[in-house]
Coordinates of C-alpha atoms and ligand atoms in Angstrom, one line a residue:
X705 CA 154.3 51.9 103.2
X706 CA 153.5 48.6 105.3
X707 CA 155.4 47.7 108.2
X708 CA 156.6 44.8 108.7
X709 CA 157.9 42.4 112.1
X710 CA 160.2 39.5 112.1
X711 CA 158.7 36.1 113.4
X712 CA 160.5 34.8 116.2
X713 CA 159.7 32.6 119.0
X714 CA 156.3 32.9 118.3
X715 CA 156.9 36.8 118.5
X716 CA 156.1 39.4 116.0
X717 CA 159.4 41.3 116.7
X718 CA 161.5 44.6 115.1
X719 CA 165.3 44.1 114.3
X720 CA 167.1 44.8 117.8
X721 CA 168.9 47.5 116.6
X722 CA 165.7 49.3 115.8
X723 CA 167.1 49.1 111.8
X724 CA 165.2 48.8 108.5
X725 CA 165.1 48.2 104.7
X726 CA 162.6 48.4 101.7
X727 CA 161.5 46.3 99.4
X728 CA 160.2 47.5 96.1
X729 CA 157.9 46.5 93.4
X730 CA 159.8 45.5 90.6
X731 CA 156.5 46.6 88.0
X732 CA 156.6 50.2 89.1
X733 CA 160.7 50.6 91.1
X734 CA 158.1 52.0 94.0
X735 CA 158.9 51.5 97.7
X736 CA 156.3 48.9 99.1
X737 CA 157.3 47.5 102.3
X738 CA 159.7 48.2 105.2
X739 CA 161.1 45.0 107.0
X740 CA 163.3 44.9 109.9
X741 CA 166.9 44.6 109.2
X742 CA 168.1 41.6 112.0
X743 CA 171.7 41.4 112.6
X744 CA 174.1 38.5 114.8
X745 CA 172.1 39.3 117.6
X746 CA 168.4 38.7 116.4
X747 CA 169.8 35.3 114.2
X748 CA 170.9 34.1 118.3
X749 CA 167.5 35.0 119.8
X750 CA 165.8 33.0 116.5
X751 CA 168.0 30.4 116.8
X752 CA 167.6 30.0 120.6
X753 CA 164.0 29.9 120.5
X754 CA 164.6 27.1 117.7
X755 CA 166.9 25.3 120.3
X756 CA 163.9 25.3 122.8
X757 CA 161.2 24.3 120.5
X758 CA 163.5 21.2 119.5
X759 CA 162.7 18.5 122.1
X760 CA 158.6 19.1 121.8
X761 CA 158.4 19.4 117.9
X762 CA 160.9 16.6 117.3
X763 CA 159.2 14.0 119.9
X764 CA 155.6 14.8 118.9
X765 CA 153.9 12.3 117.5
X766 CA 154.5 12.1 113.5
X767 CA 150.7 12.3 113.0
X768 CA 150.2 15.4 115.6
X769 CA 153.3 16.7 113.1
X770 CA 151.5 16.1 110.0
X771 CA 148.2 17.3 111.1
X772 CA 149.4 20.9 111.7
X773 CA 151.5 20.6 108.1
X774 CA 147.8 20.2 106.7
X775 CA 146.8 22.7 108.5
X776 CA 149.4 25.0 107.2
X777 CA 148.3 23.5 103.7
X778 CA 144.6 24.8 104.2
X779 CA 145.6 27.8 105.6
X780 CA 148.0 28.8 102.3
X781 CA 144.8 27.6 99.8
X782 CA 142.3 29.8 102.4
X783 CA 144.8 33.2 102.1
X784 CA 145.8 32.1 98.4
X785 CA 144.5 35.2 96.7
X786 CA 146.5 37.6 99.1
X787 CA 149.4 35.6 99.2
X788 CA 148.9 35.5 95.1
X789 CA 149.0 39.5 95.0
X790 CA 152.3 39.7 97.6
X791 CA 153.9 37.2 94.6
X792 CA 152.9 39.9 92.3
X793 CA 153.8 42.9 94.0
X794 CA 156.9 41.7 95.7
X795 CA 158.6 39.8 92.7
X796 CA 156.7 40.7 89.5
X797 CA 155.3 37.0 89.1
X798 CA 152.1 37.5 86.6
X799 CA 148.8 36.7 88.5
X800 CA 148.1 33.7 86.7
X801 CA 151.1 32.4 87.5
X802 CA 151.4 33.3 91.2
X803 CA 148.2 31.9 92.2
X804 CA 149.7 28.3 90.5
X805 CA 152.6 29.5 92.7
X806 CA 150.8 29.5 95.9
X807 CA 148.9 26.7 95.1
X808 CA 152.0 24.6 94.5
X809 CA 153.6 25.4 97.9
X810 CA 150.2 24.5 99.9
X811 CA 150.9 21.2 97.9
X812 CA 154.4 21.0 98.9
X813 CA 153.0 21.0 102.9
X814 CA 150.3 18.3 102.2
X815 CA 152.8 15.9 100.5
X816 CA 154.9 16.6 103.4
X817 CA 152.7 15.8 105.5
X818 CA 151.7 12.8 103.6
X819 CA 155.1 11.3 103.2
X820 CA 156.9 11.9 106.7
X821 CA 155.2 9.2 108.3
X822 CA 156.3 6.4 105.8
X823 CA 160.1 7.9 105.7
X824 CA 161.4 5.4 108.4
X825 CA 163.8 3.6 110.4
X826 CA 164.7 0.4 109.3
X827 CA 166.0 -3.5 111.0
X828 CA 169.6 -4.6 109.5
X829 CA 169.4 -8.3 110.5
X830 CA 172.1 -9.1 113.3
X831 CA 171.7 -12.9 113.9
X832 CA 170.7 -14.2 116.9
X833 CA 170.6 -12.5 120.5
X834 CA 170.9 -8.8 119.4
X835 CA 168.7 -6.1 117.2
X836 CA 169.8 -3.5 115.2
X837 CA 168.1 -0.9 113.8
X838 CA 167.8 2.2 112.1
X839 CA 166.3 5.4 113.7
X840 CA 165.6 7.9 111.4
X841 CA 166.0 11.2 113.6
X842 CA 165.3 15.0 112.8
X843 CA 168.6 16.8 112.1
X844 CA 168.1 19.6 114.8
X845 CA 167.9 23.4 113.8
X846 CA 168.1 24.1 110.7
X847 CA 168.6 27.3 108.7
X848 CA 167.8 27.8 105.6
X849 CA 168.2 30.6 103.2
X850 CA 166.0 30.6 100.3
X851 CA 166.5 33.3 96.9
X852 CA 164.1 35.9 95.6
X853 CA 163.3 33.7 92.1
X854 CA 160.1 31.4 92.9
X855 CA 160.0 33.0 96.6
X856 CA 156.8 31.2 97.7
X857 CA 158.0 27.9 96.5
X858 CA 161.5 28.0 97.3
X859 CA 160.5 28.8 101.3
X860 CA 157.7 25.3 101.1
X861 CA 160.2 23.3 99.1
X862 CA 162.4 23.8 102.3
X863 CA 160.0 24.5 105.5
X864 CA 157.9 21.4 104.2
X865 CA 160.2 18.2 104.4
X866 CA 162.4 20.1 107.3
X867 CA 158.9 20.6 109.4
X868 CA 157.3 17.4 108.5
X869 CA 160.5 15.4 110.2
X870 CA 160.9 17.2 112.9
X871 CA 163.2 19.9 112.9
X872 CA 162.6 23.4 113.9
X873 CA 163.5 26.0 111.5
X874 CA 165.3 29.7 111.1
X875 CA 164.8 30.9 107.3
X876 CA 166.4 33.7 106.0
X877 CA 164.5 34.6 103.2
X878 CA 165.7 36.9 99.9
X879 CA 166.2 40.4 101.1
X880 CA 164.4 41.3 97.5
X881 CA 161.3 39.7 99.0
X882 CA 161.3 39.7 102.3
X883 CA 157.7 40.4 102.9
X884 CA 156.9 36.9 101.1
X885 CA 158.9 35.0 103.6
X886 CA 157.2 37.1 106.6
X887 CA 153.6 36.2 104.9
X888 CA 155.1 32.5 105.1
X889 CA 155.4 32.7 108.9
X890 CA 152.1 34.6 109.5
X891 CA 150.4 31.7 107.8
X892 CA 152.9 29.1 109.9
X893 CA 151.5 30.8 112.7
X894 CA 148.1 30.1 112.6
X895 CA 148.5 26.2 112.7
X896 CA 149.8 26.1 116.3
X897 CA 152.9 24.6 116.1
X898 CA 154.6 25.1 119.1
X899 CA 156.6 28.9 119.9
X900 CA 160.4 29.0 118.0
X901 CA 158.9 25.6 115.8
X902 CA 159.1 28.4 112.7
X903 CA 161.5 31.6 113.0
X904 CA 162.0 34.1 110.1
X905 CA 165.0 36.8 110.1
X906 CA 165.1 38.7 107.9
X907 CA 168.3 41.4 106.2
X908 CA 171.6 41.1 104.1
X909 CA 172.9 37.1 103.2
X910 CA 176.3 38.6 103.9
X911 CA 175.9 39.2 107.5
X912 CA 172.4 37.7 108.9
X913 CA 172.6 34.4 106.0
X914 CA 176.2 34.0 106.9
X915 CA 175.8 34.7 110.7
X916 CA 173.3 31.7 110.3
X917 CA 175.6 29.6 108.2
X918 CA 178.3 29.6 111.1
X919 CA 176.3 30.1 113.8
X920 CA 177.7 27.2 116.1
X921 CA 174.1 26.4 117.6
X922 CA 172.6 25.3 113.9
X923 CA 173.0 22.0 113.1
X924 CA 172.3 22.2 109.0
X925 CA 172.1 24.6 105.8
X926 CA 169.3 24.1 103.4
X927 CA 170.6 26.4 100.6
X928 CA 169.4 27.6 97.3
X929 CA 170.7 30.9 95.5
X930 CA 174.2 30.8 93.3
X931 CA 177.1 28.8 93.2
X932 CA 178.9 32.1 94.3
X933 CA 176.8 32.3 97.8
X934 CA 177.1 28.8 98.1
X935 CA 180.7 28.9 98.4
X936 CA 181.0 31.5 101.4
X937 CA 178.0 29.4 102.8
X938 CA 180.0 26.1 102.7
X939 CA 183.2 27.9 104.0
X940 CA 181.3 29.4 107.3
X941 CA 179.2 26.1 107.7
X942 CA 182.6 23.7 107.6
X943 CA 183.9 25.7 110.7
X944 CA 181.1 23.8 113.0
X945 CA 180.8 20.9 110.3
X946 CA 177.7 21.5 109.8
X947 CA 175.0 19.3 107.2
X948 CA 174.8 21.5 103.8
X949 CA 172.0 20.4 101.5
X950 CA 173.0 23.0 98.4
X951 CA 170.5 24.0 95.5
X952 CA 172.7 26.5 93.4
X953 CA 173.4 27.7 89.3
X954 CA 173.4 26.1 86.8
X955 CA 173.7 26.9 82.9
X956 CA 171.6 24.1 81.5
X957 CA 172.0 22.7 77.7
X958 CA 169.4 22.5 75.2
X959 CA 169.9 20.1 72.6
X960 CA 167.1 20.4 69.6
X961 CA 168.4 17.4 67.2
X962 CA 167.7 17.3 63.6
X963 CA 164.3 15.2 64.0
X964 CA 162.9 17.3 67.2
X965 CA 159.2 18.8 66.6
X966 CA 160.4 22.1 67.1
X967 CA 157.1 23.3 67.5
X968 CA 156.5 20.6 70.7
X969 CA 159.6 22.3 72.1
X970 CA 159.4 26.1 72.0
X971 CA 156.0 25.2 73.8
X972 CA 158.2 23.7 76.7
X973 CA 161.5 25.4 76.4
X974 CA 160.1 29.2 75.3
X975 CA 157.5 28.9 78.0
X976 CA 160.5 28.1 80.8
X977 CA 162.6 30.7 78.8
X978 CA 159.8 33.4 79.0
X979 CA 158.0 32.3 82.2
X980 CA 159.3 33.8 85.5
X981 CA 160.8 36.1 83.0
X982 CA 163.3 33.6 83.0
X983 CA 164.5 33.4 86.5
X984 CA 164.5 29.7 86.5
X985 CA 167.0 27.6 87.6
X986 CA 165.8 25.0 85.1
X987 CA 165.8 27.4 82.4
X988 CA 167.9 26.6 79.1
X989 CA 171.0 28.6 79.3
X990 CA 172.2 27.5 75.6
X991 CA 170.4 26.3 73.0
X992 CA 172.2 23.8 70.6
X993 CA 170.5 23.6 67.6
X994 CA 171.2 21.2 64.6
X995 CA 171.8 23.1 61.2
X996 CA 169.2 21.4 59.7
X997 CA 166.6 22.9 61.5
X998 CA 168.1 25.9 62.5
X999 CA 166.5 28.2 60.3
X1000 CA 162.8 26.7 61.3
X1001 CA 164.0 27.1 64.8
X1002 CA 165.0 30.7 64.9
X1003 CA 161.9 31.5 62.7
X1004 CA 159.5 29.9 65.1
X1005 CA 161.0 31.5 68.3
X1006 CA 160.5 34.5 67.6
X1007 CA 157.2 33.8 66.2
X1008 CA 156.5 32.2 69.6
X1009 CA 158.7 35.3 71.5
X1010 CA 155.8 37.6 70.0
X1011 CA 153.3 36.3 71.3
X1012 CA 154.6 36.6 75.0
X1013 CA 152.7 39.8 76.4
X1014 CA 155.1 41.7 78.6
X1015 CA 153.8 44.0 81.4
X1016 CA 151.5 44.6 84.6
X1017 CA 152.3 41.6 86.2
X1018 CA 148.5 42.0 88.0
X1019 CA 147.0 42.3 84.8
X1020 CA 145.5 38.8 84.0
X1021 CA 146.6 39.1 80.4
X1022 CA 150.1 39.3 81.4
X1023 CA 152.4 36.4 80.4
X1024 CA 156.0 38.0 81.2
X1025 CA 156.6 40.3 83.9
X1026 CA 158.9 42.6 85.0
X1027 CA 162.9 41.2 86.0
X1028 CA 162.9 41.0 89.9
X1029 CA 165.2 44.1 90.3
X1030 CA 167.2 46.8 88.7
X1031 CA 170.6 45.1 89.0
X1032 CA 169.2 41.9 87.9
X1033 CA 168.1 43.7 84.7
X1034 CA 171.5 45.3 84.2
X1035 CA 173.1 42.0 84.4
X1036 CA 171.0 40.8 82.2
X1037 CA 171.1 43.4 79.6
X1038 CA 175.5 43.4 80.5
X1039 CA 174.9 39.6 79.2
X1040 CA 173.6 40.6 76.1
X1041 CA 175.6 43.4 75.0
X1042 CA 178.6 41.4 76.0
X1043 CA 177.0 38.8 73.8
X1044 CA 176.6 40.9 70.4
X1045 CA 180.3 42.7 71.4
X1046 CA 181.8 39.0 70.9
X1047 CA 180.3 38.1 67.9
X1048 CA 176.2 36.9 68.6
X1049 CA 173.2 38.5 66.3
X1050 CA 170.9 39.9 68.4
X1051 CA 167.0 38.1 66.8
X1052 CA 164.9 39.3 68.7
X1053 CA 164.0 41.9 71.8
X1054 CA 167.2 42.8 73.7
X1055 CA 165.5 46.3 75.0
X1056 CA 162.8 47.5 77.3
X1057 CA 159.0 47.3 75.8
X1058 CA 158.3 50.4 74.6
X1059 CA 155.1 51.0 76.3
X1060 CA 156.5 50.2 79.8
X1061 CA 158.1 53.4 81.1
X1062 CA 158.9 52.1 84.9
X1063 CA 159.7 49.2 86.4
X1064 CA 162.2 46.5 85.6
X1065 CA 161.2 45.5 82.4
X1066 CA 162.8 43.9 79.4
X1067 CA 161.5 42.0 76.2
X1068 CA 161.7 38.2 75.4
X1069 CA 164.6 38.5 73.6
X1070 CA 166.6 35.4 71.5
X1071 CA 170.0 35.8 70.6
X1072 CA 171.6 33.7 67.6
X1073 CA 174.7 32.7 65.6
X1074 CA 175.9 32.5 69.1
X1075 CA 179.2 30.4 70.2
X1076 CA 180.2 28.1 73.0
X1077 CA 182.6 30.2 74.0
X1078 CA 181.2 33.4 74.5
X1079 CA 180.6 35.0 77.8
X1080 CA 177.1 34.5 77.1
X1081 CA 176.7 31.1 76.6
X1082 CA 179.5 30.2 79.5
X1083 CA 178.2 32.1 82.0
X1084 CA 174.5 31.8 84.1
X1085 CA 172.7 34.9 82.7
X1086 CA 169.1 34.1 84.6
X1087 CA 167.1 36.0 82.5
X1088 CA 164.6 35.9 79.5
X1089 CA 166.8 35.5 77.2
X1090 CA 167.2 32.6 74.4
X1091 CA 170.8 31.8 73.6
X1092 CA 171.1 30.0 70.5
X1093 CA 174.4 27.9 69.0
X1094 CA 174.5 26.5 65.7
X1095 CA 175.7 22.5 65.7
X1096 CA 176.7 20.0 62.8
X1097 CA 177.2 16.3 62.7
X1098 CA 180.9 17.0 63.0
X1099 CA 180.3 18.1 66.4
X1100 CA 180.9 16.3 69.6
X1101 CA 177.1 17.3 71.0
X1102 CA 177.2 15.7 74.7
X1103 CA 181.3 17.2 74.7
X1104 CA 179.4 20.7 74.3
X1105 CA 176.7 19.9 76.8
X1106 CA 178.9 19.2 79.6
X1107 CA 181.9 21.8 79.0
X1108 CA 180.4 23.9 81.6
X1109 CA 181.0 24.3 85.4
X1110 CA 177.3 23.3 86.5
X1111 CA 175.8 20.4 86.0
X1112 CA 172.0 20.8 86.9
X1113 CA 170.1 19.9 84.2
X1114 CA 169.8 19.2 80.0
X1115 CA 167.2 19.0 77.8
X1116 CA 166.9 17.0 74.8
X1117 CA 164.4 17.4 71.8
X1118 CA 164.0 14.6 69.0
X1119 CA 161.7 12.0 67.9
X1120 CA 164.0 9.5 67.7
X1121 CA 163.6 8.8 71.2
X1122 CA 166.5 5.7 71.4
X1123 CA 168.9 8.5 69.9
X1124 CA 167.8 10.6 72.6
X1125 CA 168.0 8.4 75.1
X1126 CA 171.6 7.4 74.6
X1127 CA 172.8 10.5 75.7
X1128 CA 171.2 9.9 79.1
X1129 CA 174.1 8.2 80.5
X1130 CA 176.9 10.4 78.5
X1131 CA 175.3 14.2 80.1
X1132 CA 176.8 15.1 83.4
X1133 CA 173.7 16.6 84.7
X1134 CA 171.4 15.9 88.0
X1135 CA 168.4 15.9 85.6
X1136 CA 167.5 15.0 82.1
X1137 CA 164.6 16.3 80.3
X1138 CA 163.8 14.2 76.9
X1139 CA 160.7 16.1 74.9
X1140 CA 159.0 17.7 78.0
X1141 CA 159.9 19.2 81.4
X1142 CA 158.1 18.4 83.9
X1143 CA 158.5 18.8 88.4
X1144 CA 155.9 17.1 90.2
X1145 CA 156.3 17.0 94.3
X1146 CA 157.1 13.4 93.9
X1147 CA 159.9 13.8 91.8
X1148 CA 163.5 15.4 93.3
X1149 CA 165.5 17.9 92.2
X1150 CA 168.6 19.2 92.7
X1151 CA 172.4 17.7 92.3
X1152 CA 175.9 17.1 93.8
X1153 CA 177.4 17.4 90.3
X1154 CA 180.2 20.2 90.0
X1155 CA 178.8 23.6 90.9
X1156 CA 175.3 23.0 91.0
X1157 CA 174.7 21.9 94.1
X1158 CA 174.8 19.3 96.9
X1159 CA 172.4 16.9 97.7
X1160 CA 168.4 16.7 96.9
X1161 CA 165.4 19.1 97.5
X1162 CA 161.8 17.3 96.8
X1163 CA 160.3 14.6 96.9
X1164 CA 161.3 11.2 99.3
X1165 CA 165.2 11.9 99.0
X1166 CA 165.3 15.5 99.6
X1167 CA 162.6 14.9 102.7
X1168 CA 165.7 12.6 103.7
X1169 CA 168.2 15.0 103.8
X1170 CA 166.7 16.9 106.5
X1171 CA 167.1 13.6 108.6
X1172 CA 169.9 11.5 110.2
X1173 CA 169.9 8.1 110.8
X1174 CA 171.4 6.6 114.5
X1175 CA 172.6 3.4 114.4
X1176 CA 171.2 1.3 117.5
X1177 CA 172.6 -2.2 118.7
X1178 CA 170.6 -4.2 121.3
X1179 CA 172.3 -7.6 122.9
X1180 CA 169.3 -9.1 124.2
X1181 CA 171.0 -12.5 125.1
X1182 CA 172.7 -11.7 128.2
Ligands
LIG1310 P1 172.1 34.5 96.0 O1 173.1 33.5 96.1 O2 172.5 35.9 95.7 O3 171.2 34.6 97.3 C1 170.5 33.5 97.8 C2 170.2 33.7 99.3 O4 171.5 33.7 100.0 C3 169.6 35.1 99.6 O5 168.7 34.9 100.7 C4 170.8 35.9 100.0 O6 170.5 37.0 100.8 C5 171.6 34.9 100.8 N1 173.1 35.2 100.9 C6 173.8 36.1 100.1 N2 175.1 36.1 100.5 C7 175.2 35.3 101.6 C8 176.2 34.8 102.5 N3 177.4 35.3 102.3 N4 175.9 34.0 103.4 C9 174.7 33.5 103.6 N5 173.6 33.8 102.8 C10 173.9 34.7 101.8 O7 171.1 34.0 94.8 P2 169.9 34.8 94.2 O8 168.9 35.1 95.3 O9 170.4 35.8 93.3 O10 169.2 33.6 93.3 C11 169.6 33.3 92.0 C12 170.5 32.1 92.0 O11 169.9 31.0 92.6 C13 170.9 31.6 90.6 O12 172.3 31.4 90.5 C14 170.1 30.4 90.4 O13 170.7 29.4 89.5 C15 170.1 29.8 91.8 N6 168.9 28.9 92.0 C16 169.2 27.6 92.0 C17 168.1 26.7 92.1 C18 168.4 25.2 92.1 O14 167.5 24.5 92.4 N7 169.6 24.7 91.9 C19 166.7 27.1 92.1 C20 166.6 28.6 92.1 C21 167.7 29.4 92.0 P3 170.2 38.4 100.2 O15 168.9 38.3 99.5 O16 170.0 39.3 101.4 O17 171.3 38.8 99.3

């Protein structure tokens, strides 16, 4: 089994107390890599040698900042294939998938790098005799504490923008896949940004995430994982006041109208079900289906569900592997006897494939004829499984879609598009998706509406959030 050091200072350092944990592989349940269990005392080194970092980094110049974010950039697409094979080993993401995966976050550091320098202050006119500006200004330290579903992404969605302005950084990745975030800062390492610039701890959200959230010398959370977590995280943060940018659950609504081309959608919306084996955050988490097409629809997902192969997520062939862990997959499989218990028809999967013997596995599975009250359909389940709800015209659709505690995103399928758009302004989401769903690095993501979150992640606005802006008056007529 690999060894594996924490990065701080610039350091390749064990957990003080000498302590460890393993990861596994979630396609076989084998032990892969031992990483160093940090506790209060290794998050206060890390977050010292962020402190110290903090006048160099933030005052370099914006283009000396960029040019190592590029090189970071280079230096993910030059160790792509290894990083690629961590994603598969560590989470169960198919190959084809992880390399996209890896990809994507070398992306996320170029357009970093490629935005930060036009994200500035700006002159509020005064009159006569005085100035007053603007100055956009790094935050400070940062910590952020990323979960074990897109693990490569969700660390460069967050190091990217928080790098690119200026701060320096302590992230606590996923316990699940800790090595990922340590390959993160082996990579960060090589573009020579300066010692404590980048700092990973890793161990338990409950003592080394939380000792982060109130330590008194971080000045902001970036935060993605459940609205659960983000609660404690919120509760230790207020005691310093700190900034909380919050990514967290959601339980998104699917609305396939009477006029949607079914066929367009389960391209879109079985792909994101089935994908990731479901471990999306912009996942639907109920379908609503019109009767008139409900037949075609269940008919044609699991037509579609059947063609997803399950299995060796480093087998090329592979579209769906393995859940991330064995909890996850008895929560999820909880979920769906829970769901047939209170009434729902299970369609389609629901059990292990067959052929798979270890490993964390379950089939695409689709559940019907469910309600909007069952636990099922109420609750995040986070897995691959379709849960679909039978609708009429007597129904009070965009009542249905936003009777939940989150309020991430919807997605909407018809080809009456004006229909469709009219329920823009009625869903009480951060994101509607009308026939498609797509994330590009321009666009944002993320929501302060009800549980799912606070704040933006992405794009301009959520490169923003890891800034303040100082208000400076000059009298120059005296
Ligand atoms: P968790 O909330 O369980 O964990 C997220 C991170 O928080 C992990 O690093 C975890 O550490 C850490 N953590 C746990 N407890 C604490 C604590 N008390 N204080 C500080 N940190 C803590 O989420 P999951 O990893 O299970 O991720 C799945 C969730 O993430 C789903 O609810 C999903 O909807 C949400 N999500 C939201 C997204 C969005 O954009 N809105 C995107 C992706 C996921 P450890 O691993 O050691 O437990």
């Amino acid at each position: 089994m690999e060894k594996c050091k924490m990065y701080i200072g610039g350091n390749w350092e064990d957990s003080g107390s000498g302590k460890t944990f393993t990861t596994l592989n979630p396609a076989t349940g084998e032990e892969i890599f031992s990483v160093p269990c940090a506790d209060q005392a290794d998050v206060d080194r890390a977050v010292k040698a962020a402190r110290a970092a903090l006048p160099v980094w933030s005052r370099m110049k914006q283009s000396e900042r960029s040019k190592a974010l590029y090189k970071i950039a280079d230096a993910i697409r030059e160790n792509a294939e290894e990083m690629a094979m961590l994603e598969v080993r560590e989470h169960g993401t198919p190959y084809n998938d992880a390399i996209g995966v890896v990809y994507g976050a070398a992306d996320k550091f170029e357009y970093a790098a490629g935005t930060a320098p036009t994200l500035m202050g700006r002159h509020v006119p005064v009159g006569d005799g005085a100035l007053s500006y603007l100055q956009r200004e790094p935050v400070g330290v940062v910590g952020l504490i990323t979960p074990w579903n897109l693990p490569t992404i969700m660390n460069a969605v967050k190091l990217a923008p928080a790098l690119a302005v200026g701060n320096t950084c302590v992230l606590k990745p996923a316990s699940i896949n800790s090595r990922i975030g340590l390959k993160m800062a082996e990579i960060i390492s090589q573009a020579g940004l300066p010692p404590g610039t980048v700092n990973v701890v890793t161990g338990p959200g409950g003592s080394v995430g939380s000792a982060l959230a109130s330590h008194p010398d971080v000045d902001m959370i970036g935060f993605t994982g459940s609205s659960e977590t983000g609660k404690q995280i919120l509760a230790d943060a207020a005691k310093t006041v700190k900034k909380c940018v919050m990514e967290l659950g959601g339980n998104n609504p699917a609305i396939i109208m009477e006029d949607a081309d079914v066929d367009a959608s389960l391209k879109v919306l079985g792909w994101r079900q089935f994908n990731n084996s479901g471990q999306h955050c912009s996942a639907p988490g109920r379908y609503y289906v019109h009767e008139r097409i409900y037949d075609e629809f269940l008919n044609k997902y699991v037509a579609y569900a059947k063609t997803v192969t399950v299995g060796d997520p480093a087998d090329k062939k592979t579209v769906m592997g393995p859940l991330v862990s064995q909890e996850h997959l008895e929560k999820v499989q909880w979920y769906i006897e829970k769901g047939i218990e209170e009434g729902a028809r299970l369609l389609y999967g629901g059990v292990r494939p067959g052929n798979l013997e270890k490993g964390f596995f379950l089939m695409p599975t689709i559940i019907c004829d469910a309600s909007h009250h069952m636990t099922i359909a109420k609750e995040e389940v986070f897995g691959p499984v379709a849960v679909i709800i039978r609708y009429s015209d007597k129904d009070d659709i965009t009542a249905l879609a936003n009777d939940s505690p989150y309020g991430l995103c919807a997605h909407v399928w018809t080809q009456n598009l004006p229909k469709g758009m009219k329920l823009i302004n009625d869903l009480h989401v951060g994101a509607v998706f009308i026939n498609c769903q797509m994330l590009t690095n321009e666009q944002l993501w993320g929501t302060s509406i009800k549980e799912s979150g606070l704040g933006k992640e992405g794009g301009m606005e959520g490169m923003a959030e890891f800034t303040d802006l100082k208000l400076v008056c000059v009298n120059y007529d005296i």
